Coordinates of C-alpha atoms in Angstrom, one line a residue:
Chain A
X1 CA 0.0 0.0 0.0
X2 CA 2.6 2.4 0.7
X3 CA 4.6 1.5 -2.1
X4 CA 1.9 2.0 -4.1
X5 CA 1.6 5.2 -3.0
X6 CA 5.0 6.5 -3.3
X7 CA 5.2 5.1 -6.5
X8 CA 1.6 7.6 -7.1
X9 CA 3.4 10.8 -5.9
X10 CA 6.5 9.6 -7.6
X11 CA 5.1 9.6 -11.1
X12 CA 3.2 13.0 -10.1
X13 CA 6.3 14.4 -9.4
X14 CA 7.9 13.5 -12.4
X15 CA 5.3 15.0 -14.5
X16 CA 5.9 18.3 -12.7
X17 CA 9.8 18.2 -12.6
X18 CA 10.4 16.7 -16.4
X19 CA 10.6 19.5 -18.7
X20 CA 9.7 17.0 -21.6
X21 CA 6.9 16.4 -20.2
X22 CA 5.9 20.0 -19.4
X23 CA 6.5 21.1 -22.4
X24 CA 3.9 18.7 -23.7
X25 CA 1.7 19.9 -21.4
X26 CA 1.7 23.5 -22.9
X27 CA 1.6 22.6 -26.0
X28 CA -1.7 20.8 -25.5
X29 CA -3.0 23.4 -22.6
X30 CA -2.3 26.0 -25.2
X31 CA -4.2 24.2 -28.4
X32 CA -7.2 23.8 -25.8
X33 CA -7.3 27.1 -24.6
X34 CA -7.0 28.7 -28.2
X35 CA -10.0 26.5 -29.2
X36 CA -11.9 27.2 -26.6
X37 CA -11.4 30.9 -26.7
X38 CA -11.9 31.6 -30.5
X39 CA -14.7 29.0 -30.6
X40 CA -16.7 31.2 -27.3
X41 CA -15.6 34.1 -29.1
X42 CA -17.1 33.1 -32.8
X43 CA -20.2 31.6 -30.8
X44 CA -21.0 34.7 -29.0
X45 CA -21.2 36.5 -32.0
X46 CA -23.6 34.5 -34.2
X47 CA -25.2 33.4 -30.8
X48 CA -26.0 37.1 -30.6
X49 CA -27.0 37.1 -34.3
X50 CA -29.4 34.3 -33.8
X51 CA -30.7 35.5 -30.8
X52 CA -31.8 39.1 -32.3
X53 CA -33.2 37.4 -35.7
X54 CA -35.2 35.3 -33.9
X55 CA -36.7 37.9 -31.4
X56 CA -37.7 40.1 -34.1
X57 CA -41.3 41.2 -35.0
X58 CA -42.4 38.8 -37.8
X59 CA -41.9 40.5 -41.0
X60 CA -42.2 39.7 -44.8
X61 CA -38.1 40.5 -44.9
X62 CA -37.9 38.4 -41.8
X63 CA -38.8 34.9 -42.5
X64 CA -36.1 33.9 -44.9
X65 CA -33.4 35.3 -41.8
X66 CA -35.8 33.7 -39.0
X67 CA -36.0 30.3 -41.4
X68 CA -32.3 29.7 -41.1
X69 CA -31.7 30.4 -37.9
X70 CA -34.3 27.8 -36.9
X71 CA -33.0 25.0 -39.2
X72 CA -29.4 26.4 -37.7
X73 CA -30.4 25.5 -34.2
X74 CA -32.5 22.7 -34.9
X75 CA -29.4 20.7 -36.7
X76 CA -26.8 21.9 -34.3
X77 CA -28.7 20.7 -31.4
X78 CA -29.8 17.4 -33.1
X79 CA -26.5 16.3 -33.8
X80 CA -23.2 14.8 -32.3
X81 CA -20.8 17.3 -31.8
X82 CA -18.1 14.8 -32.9
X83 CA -20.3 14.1 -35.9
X84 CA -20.0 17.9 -37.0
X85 CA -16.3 18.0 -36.2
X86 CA -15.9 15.2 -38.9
X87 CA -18.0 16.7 -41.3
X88 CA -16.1 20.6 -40.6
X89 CA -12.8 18.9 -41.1
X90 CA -13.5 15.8 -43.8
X91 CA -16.3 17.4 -45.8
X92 CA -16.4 20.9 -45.5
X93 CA -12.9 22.3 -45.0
X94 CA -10.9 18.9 -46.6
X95 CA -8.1 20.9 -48.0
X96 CA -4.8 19.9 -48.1
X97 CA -2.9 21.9 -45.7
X98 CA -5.9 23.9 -44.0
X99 CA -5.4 24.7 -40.6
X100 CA -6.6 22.1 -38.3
X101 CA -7.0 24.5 -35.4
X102 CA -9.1 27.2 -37.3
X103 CA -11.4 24.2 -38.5
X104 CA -11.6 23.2 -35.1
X105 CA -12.8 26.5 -34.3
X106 CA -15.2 27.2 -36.8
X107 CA -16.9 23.8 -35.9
X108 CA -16.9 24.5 -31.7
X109 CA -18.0 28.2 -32.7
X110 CA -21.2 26.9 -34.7
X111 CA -22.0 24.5 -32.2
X112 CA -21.5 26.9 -29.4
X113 CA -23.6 29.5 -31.5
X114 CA -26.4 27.8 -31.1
X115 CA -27.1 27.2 -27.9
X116 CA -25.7 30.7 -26.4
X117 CA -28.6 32.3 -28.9
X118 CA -31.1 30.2 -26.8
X119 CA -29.7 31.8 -23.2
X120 CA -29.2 34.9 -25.1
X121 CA -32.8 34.8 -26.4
X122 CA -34.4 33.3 -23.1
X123 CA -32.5 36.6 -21.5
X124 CA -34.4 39.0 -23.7
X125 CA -37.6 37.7 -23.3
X126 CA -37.2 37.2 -19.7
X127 CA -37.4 41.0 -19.2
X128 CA -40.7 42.4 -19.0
X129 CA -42.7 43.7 -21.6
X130 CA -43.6 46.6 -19.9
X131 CA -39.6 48.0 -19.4
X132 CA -39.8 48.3 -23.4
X133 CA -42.9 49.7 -23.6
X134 CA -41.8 52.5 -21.1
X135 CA -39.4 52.9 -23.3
X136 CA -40.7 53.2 -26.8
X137 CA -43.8 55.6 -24.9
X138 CA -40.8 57.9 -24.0
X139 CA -39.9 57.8 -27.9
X140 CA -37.0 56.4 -27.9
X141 CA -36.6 53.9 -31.4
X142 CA -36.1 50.6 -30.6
X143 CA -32.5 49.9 -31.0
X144 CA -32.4 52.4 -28.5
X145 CA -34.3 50.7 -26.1
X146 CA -33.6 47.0 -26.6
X147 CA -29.7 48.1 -26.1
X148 CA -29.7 50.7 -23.2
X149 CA -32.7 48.9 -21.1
X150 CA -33.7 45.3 -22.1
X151 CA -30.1 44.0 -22.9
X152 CA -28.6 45.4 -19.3
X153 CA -31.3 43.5 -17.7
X154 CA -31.2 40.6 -19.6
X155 CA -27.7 40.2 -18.7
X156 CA -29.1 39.1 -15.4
X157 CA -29.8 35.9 -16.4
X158 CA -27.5 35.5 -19.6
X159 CA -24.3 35.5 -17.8
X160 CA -25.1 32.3 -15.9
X161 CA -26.3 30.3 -18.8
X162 CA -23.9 31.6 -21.4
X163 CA -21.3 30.9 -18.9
X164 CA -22.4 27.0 -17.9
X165 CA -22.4 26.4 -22.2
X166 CA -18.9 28.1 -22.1
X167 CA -17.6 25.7 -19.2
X168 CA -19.6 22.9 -21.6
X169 CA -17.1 24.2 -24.5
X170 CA -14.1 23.7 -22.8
X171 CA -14.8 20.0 -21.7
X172 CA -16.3 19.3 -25.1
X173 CA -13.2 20.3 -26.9
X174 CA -11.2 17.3 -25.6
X175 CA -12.7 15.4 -28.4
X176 CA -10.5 16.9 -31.2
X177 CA -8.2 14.7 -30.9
X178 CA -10.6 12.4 -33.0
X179 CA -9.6 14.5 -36.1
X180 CA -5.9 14.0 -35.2
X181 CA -5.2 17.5 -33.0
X182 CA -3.2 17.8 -30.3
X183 CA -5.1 19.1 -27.1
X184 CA -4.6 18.1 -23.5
X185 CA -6.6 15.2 -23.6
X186 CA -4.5 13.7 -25.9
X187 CA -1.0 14.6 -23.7
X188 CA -3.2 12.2 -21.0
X189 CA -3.6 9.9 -23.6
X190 CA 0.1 9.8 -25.1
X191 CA 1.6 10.0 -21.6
X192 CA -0.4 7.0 -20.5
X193 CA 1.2 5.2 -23.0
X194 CA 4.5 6.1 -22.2
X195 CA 6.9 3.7 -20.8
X196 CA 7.3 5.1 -17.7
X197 CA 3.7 5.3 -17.2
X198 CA 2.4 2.3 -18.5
X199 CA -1.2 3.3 -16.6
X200 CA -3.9 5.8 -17.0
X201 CA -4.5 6.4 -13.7
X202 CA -1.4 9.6 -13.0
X203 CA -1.6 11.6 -16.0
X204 CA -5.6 11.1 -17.0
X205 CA -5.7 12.4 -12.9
X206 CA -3.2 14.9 -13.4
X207 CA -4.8 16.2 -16.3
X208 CA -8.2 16.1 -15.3
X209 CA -6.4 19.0 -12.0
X210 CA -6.1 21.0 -15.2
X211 CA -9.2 20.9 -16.5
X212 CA -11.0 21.3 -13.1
X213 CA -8.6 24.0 -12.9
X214 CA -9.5 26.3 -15.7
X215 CA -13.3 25.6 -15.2
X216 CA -13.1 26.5 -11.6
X217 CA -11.4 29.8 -12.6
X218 CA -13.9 30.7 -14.9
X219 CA -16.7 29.4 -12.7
X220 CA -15.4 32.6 -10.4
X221 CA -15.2 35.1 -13.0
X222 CA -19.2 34.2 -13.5
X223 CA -19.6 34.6 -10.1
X224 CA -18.2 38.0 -10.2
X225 CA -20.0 39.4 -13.1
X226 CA -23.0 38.2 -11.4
X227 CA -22.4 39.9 -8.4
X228 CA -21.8 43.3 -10.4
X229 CA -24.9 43.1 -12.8
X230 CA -27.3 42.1 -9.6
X231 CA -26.2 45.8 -7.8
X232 CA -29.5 47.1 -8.8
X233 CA -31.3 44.4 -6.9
X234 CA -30.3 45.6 -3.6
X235 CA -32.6 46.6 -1.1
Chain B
X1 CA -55.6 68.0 -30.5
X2 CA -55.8 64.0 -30.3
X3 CA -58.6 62.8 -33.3
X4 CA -59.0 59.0 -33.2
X5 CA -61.3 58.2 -36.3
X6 CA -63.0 55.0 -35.9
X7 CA -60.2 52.4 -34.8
X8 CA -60.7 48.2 -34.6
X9 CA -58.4 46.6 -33.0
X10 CA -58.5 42.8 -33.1
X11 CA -56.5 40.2 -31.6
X12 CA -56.7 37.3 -33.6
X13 CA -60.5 36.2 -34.0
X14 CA -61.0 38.5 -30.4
X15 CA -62.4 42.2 -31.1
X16 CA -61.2 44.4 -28.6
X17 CA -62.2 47.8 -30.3
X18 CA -65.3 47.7 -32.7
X19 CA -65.3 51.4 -34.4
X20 CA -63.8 54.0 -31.4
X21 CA -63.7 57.6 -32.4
X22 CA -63.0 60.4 -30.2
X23 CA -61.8 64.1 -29.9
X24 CA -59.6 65.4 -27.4
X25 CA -59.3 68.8 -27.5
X26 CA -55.9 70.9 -26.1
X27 CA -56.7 71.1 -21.8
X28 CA -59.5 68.5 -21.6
X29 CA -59.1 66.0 -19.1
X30 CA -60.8 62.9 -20.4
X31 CA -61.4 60.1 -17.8
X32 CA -62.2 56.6 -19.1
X33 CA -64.4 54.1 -17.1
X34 CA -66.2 51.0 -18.1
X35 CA -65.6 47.2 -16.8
X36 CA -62.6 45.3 -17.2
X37 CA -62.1 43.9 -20.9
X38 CA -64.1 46.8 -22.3
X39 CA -61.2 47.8 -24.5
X40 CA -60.6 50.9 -22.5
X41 CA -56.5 50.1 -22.0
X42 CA -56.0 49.1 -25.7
X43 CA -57.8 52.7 -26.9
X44 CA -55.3 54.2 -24.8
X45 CA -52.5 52.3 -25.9
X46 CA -53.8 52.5 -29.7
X47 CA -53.8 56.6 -28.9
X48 CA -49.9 56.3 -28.6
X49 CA -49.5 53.4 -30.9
X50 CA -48.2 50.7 -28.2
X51 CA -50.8 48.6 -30.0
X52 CA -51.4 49.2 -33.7
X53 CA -55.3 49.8 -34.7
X54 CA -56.4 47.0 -37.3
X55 CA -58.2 49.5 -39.5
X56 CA -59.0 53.7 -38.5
X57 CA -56.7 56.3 -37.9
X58 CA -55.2 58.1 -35.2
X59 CA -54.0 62.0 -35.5
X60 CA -51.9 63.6 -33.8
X61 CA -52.7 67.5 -34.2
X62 CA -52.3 67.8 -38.0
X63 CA -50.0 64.2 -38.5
X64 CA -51.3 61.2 -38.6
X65 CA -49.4 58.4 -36.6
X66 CA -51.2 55.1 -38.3
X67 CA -51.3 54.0 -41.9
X68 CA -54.2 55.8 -44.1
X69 CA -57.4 54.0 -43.8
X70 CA -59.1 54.2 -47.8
X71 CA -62.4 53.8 -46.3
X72 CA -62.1 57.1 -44.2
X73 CA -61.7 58.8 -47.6
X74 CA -64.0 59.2 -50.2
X75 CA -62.3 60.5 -52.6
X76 CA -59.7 57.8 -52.1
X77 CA -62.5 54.7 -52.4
X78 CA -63.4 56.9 -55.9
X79 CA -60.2 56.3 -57.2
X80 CA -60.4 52.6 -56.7
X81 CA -61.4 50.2 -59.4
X82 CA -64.2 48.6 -57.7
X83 CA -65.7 51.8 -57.2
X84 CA -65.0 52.3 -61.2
X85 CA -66.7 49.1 -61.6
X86 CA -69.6 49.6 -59.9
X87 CA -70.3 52.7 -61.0
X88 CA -70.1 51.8 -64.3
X89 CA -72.7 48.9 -63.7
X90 CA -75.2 51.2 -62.2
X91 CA -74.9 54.3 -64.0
X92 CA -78.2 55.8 -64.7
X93 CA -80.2 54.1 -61.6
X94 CA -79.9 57.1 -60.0
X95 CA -78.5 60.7 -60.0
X96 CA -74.7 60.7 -59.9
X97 CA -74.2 62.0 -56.5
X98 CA -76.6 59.7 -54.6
X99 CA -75.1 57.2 -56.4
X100 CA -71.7 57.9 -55.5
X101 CA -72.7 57.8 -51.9
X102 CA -74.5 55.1 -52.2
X103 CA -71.8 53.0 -53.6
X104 CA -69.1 54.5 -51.3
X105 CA -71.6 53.3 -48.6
X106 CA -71.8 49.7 -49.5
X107 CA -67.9 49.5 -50.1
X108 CA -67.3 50.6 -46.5
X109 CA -70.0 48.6 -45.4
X110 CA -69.3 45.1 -47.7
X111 CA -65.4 45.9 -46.8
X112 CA -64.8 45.8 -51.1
X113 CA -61.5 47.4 -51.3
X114 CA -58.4 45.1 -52.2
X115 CA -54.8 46.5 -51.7
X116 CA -53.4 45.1 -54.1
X117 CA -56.5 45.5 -57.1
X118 CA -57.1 49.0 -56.5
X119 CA -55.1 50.2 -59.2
X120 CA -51.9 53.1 -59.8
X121 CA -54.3 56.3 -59.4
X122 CA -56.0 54.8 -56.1
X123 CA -52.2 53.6 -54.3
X124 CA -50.9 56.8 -55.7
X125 CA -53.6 59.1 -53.5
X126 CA -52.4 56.9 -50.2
X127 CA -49.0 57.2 -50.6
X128 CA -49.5 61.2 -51.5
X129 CA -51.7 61.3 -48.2
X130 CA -49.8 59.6 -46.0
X131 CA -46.5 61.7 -46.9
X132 CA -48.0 64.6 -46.9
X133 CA -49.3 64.3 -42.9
X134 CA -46.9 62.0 -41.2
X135 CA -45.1 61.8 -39.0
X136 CA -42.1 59.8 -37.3
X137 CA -44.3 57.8 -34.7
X138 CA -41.4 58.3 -32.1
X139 CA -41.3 62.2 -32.6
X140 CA -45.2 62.2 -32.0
X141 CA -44.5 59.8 -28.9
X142 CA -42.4 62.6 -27.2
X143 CA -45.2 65.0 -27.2
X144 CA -47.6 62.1 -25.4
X145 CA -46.6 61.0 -22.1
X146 CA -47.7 57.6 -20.8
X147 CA -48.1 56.5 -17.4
X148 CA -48.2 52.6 -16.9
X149 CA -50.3 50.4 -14.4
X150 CA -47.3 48.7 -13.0
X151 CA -44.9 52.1 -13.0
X152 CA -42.4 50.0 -15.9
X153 CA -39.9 52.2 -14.2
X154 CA -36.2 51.2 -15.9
X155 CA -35.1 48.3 -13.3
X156 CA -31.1 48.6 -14.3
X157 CA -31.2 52.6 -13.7
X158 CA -31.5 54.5 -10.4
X159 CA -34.3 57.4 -10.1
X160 CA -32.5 60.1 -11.3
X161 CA -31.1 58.2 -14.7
X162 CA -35.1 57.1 -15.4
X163 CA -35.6 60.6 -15.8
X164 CA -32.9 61.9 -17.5
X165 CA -32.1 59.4 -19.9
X166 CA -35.0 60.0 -23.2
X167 CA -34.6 63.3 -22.3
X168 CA -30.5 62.9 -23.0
X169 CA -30.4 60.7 -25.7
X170 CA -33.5 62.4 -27.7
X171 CA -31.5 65.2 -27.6
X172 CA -33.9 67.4 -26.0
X173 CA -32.4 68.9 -23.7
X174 CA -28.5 68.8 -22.3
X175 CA -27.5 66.6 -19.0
X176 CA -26.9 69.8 -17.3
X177 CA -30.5 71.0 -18.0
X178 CA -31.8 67.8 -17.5
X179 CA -30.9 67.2 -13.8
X180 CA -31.4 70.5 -13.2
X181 CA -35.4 69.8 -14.2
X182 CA -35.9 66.4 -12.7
X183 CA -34.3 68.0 -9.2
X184 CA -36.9 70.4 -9.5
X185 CA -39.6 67.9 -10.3
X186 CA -38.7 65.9 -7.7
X187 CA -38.9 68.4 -5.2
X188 CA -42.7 69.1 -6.4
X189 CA -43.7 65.0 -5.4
X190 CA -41.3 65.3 -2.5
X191 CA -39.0 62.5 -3.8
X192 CA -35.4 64.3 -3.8
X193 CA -34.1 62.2 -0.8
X194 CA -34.4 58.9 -3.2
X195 CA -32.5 60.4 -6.9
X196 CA -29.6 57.9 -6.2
X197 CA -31.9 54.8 -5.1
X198 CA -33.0 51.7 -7.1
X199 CA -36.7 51.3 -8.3
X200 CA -36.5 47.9 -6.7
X201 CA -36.3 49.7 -2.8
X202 CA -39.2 52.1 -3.8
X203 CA -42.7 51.6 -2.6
X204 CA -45.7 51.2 -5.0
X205 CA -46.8 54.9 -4.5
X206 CA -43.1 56.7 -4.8
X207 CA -42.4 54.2 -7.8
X208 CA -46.0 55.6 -9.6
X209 CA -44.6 59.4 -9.0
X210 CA -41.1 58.8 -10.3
X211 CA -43.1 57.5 -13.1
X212 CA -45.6 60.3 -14.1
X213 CA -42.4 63.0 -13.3
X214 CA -40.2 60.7 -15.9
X215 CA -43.0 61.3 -18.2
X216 CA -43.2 64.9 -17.5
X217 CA -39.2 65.4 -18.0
X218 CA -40.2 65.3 -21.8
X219 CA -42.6 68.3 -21.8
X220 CA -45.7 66.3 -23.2
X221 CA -48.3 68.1 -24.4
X222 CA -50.4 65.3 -23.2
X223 CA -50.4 62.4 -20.6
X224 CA -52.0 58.6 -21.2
X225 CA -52.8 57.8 -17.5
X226 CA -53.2 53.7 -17.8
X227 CA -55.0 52.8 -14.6
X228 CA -52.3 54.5 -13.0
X229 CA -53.5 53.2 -9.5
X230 CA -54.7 49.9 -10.0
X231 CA -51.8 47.8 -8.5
X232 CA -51.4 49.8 -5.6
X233 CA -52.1 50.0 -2.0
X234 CA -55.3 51.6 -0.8
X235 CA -53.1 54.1 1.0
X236 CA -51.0 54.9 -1.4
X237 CA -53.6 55.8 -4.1
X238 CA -54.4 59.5 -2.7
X239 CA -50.3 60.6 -2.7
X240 CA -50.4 59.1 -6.8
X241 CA -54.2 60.9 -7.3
X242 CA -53.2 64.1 -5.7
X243 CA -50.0 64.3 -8.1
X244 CA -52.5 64.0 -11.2
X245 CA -55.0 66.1 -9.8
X246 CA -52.1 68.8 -9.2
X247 CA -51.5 68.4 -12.9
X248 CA -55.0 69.1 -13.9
X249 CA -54.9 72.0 -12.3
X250 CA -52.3 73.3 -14.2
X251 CA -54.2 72.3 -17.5
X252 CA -52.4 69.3 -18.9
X253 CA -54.4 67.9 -21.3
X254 CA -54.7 64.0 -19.8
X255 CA -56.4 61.0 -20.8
X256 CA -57.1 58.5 -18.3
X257 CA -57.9 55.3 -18.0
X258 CA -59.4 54.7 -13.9
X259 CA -61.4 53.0 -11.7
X260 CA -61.5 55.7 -9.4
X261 CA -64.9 57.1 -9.9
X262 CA -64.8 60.0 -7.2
X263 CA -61.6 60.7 -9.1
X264 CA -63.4 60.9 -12.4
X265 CA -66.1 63.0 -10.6
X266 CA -64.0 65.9 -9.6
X267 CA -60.9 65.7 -12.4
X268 CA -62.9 65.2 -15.5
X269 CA -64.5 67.4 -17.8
X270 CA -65.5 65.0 -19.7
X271 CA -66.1 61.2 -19.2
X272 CA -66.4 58.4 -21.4
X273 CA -68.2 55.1 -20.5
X274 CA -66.4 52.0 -22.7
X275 CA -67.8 48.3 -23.0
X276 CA -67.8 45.7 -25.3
X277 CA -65.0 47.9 -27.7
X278 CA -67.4 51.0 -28.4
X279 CA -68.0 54.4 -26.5
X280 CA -71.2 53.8 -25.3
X281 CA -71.7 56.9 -23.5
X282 CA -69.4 60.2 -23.1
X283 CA -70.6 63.4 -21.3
X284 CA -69.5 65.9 -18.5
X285 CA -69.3 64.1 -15.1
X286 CA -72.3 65.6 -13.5
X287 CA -74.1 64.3 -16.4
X288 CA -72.5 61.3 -16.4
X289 CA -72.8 60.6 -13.2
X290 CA -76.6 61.8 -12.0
X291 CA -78.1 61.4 -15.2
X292 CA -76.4 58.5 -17.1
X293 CA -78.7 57.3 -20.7
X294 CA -77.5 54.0 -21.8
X295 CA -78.9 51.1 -19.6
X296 CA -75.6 49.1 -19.3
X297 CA -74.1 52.7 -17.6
X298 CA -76.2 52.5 -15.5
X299 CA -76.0 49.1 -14.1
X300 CA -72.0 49.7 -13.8
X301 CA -72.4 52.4 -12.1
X302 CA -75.0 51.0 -9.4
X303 CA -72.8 48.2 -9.3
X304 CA -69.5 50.6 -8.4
X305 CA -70.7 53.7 -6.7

């Protein structure tokens, strides 16, 4: 038993000590943060998008915009995420020397896309009618008032849910390795293969301290917009 | 000052409005009673065009703020094809001009016109009409006021931004100005102590004043009071009546939709009794009140005096 531990620590040591093995480290903490970051980034943005196409009054120059953004959602929900990482980097983007990060991107940000528009959307319709009417009564356009009133309270209740499907994006991205990328998953993977190694059970651990790491981080930074944007609450 | 010219309003198969049309002159103060799905909140909000009138029209002063309704102008239903049509089917029956009226009659009545067959000459008198009187529906909202039954007060800004912001960003006045005049309607509904606060840590009452003074920061030239006191506290009705009555006094025209009759009694000069989406009676409140005509006015008000 106590061999078995000291051989435990032993191997965790030696993961934090060889610079070999660092180095691999950040290279794959590196390709999973740059996913993650341009994929929340790209799924912000045509969240946002789909969110204010789909809010807006039905309209003869509408539907075509409001038709695609359902079918959008519908199939990006319906499907595997791994199964629309295949098709972004065998089908779509199967050029010979494209980027494998930027495909992986593009195919986290459309996935991501669609489910942030759903918080985004269920934010703007969770504020009450009545704070836009106020508005529009005090003849102020639209724009006006869906940006300086609605959207400030709809934060409320956006940052929560946009932030749980950016904590989803993170873990998700450990499947790229399916198209051959390098991310930290696969360093767990390669490491537990290793001859020193020979077992799973230190680096897929080690790893996983990462992973817990960089979620936990960002589960603060939620906590702290949170705090900020509920300032108006208090009594 | 305000014309509404027979408006529908329908929600789906429901009709809410069935032909309203009312004049509100400049310093009238226009109370609106009638039981609860009578369609009185939807005329108001059909005044300011929070809810779009399914046919009729609604002026503002000279400028009309919904699309031109053909069947509130002759000479526009003449230019129409099927008015061609059938005049040229019964020419002769009868002298021209009975005929014309006769036929006009029967298009407005059978609901005949179609957009889209109506011709060049007969889209060409709309469009002429409407650009000639209207008007950007957010300018004409900054001359009418509105005061909601549950205050609607901007949640993410303290007192003093509710006020100040339309007035800022319209451009109507700079910030300087702008505090300057909310400080000095504050004072008058003895709120100053609470510019910096939260609506959320106001009380029913004070949140109803911020309300009506945000709505004054504008300069309307009229107020839409809707059921301004219904969601609040018996006791804090009087300090949110007494503000209104205040402004009565100094002549702002006001429309107002209540269920306040001793309110109506001593505010009004004129009161209007709404069911079933029609004005079914409208007279001066000592009329209205000791001498009311229609039957079903008089069963709502034995029922709420």
């Amino acid at each position: 038993m106590l061999n078995l531990m000291s051989s435990f620590i032993d191997k965790v040591v030696r993961i934090f000590t060889d610079f070999e093995i660092l180095q691999m480290i950040a290279t794959g903490l590196k390709q999973t943060l740059v996913i993650s970051t341009g994929a929340a980034l790209l799924g912000l943005v045509l969240g946002m998008i789909v969110a204010m196409v789909k809010i807006a009054p039905k309209s003869k120059i509408m539907i075509v915009p409001k038709a695609i953004c359902g079918v959008y959602t519908t199939i990006v929900r319906g499907t595997p995420m791994a199964l629309q990482l295949f098709i972004m980097a065998f089908v779509v983007f199967a050029i010979r020397g494209f980027p494998q990060i930027i495909v992986a991107i593009i195919a986290f940000g459309i996935n991501s896309g669609a489910y942030v528009s759903e918080s985004i959307r269920a934010g703007l319709l969770s504020v009450d009618k009545g704070q836009t009417e106020a508005g529009r009564a005090l003849g102020l356009k639209s724009s006006q008032t869906l940006f300086n009133i609605v959207v400030p309270q709809a934060m409320k209740t956006m940052v929560p849910t946009v932030g749980n499907e950016f904590i989803a994006l993170i873990k998700e991205t450990s499947i790229v390795g399916m198209i051959g990328m390098y991310d930290l998953t696969q360093v767990s993977k390669i490491l537990a293969g290793s001859k020193y190694f020979a077992s799973y059970l230190v680096p897929t651990t080690v790893i996983a301290l990462f992973y817990l790491a960089i979620v936990y981080l960002i589960t603060l930074v939620i906590k702290l917009l949170e705090r900020r944007l509920r300032a108006s609450d208090k009594r | 000052m305000i014309n509404v010219n027979n408006i529908y309003k329908k929600f789906g198969s429901l009709n809410v409005l069935n032909g309203v049309s009312c004049t509100i002159e400049k310093g009238e103060k226009v109370v609106i009673v009638g039981p609860s799905g009578g369609g009185k909140s939807t005329f108001l909000r059909c005044i300011n065009l929070l809810e779009t009138p399914t046919y009729g029209e609604v002026w503002l002063d000279d400028k009309i703020l919904t699309p031109i309704d053909p069947y509130l102008h002759p000479e526009i239903i003449m230019a129409s094809k099927t008015f061609k049509k059938m005049f040229e089917e019964k020419k002769g029956s009868a002298d021209e001009q009975t005929l014309t009226q006769n036929i006009i009659a029967e298009i407005k009545e059978k609901d005949l016109l179609n957009e889209r067959h109506e011709g060049a000459e007969y889209k060409k008198l709309i469009k002429a009409k409407y650009a000639e009187n209207q008007i950007d529906i957010n300018k004409a909202r900054e001359k009418m006021g509105m005061v909601f039954q549950h205050f609607n007060l901007f949640n993410n800004m303290n007192v003093l931004d509710n006020m100040i912001f339309a007035p800022i960003k319209l451009k109507k006045m700079t910030k300087e100005e702008a505090i300057k005049k909310a400080h000095a309607l504050l004072e008058r509904v003895g709120l100053v102590d609470k510019e910096n606060v939260y609506p959320s840590t106001l009380s029913g009452g004070q949140k109803q004043r911020i309300a009506i003074v945000r709505a004054l920061m504008m300069n309307p030239e009229v107020i839409l009071f809707d059921e301004p006191t219904s969601a609040l506290d018996p006791e804090m009705v009087g300090e949110v009546l007494s503000v209104i009555k205040d402004l009565a006094n100094e002549g702002m025209t006001m429309v107002v939709v209540t269920h306040e009759m001793n309110f109506a009694k001593e505010v009004a000069t004129r009161v209007i009794f709404m069911d079933e989406g029609k004005i079914k009676e409208e007279a001066p409140p000592e009329q209205f009140f000791t001498n009311p005509n229609h039957p079903r006015l008089k069963e709502f008000l034995s029922k709420v005096l």
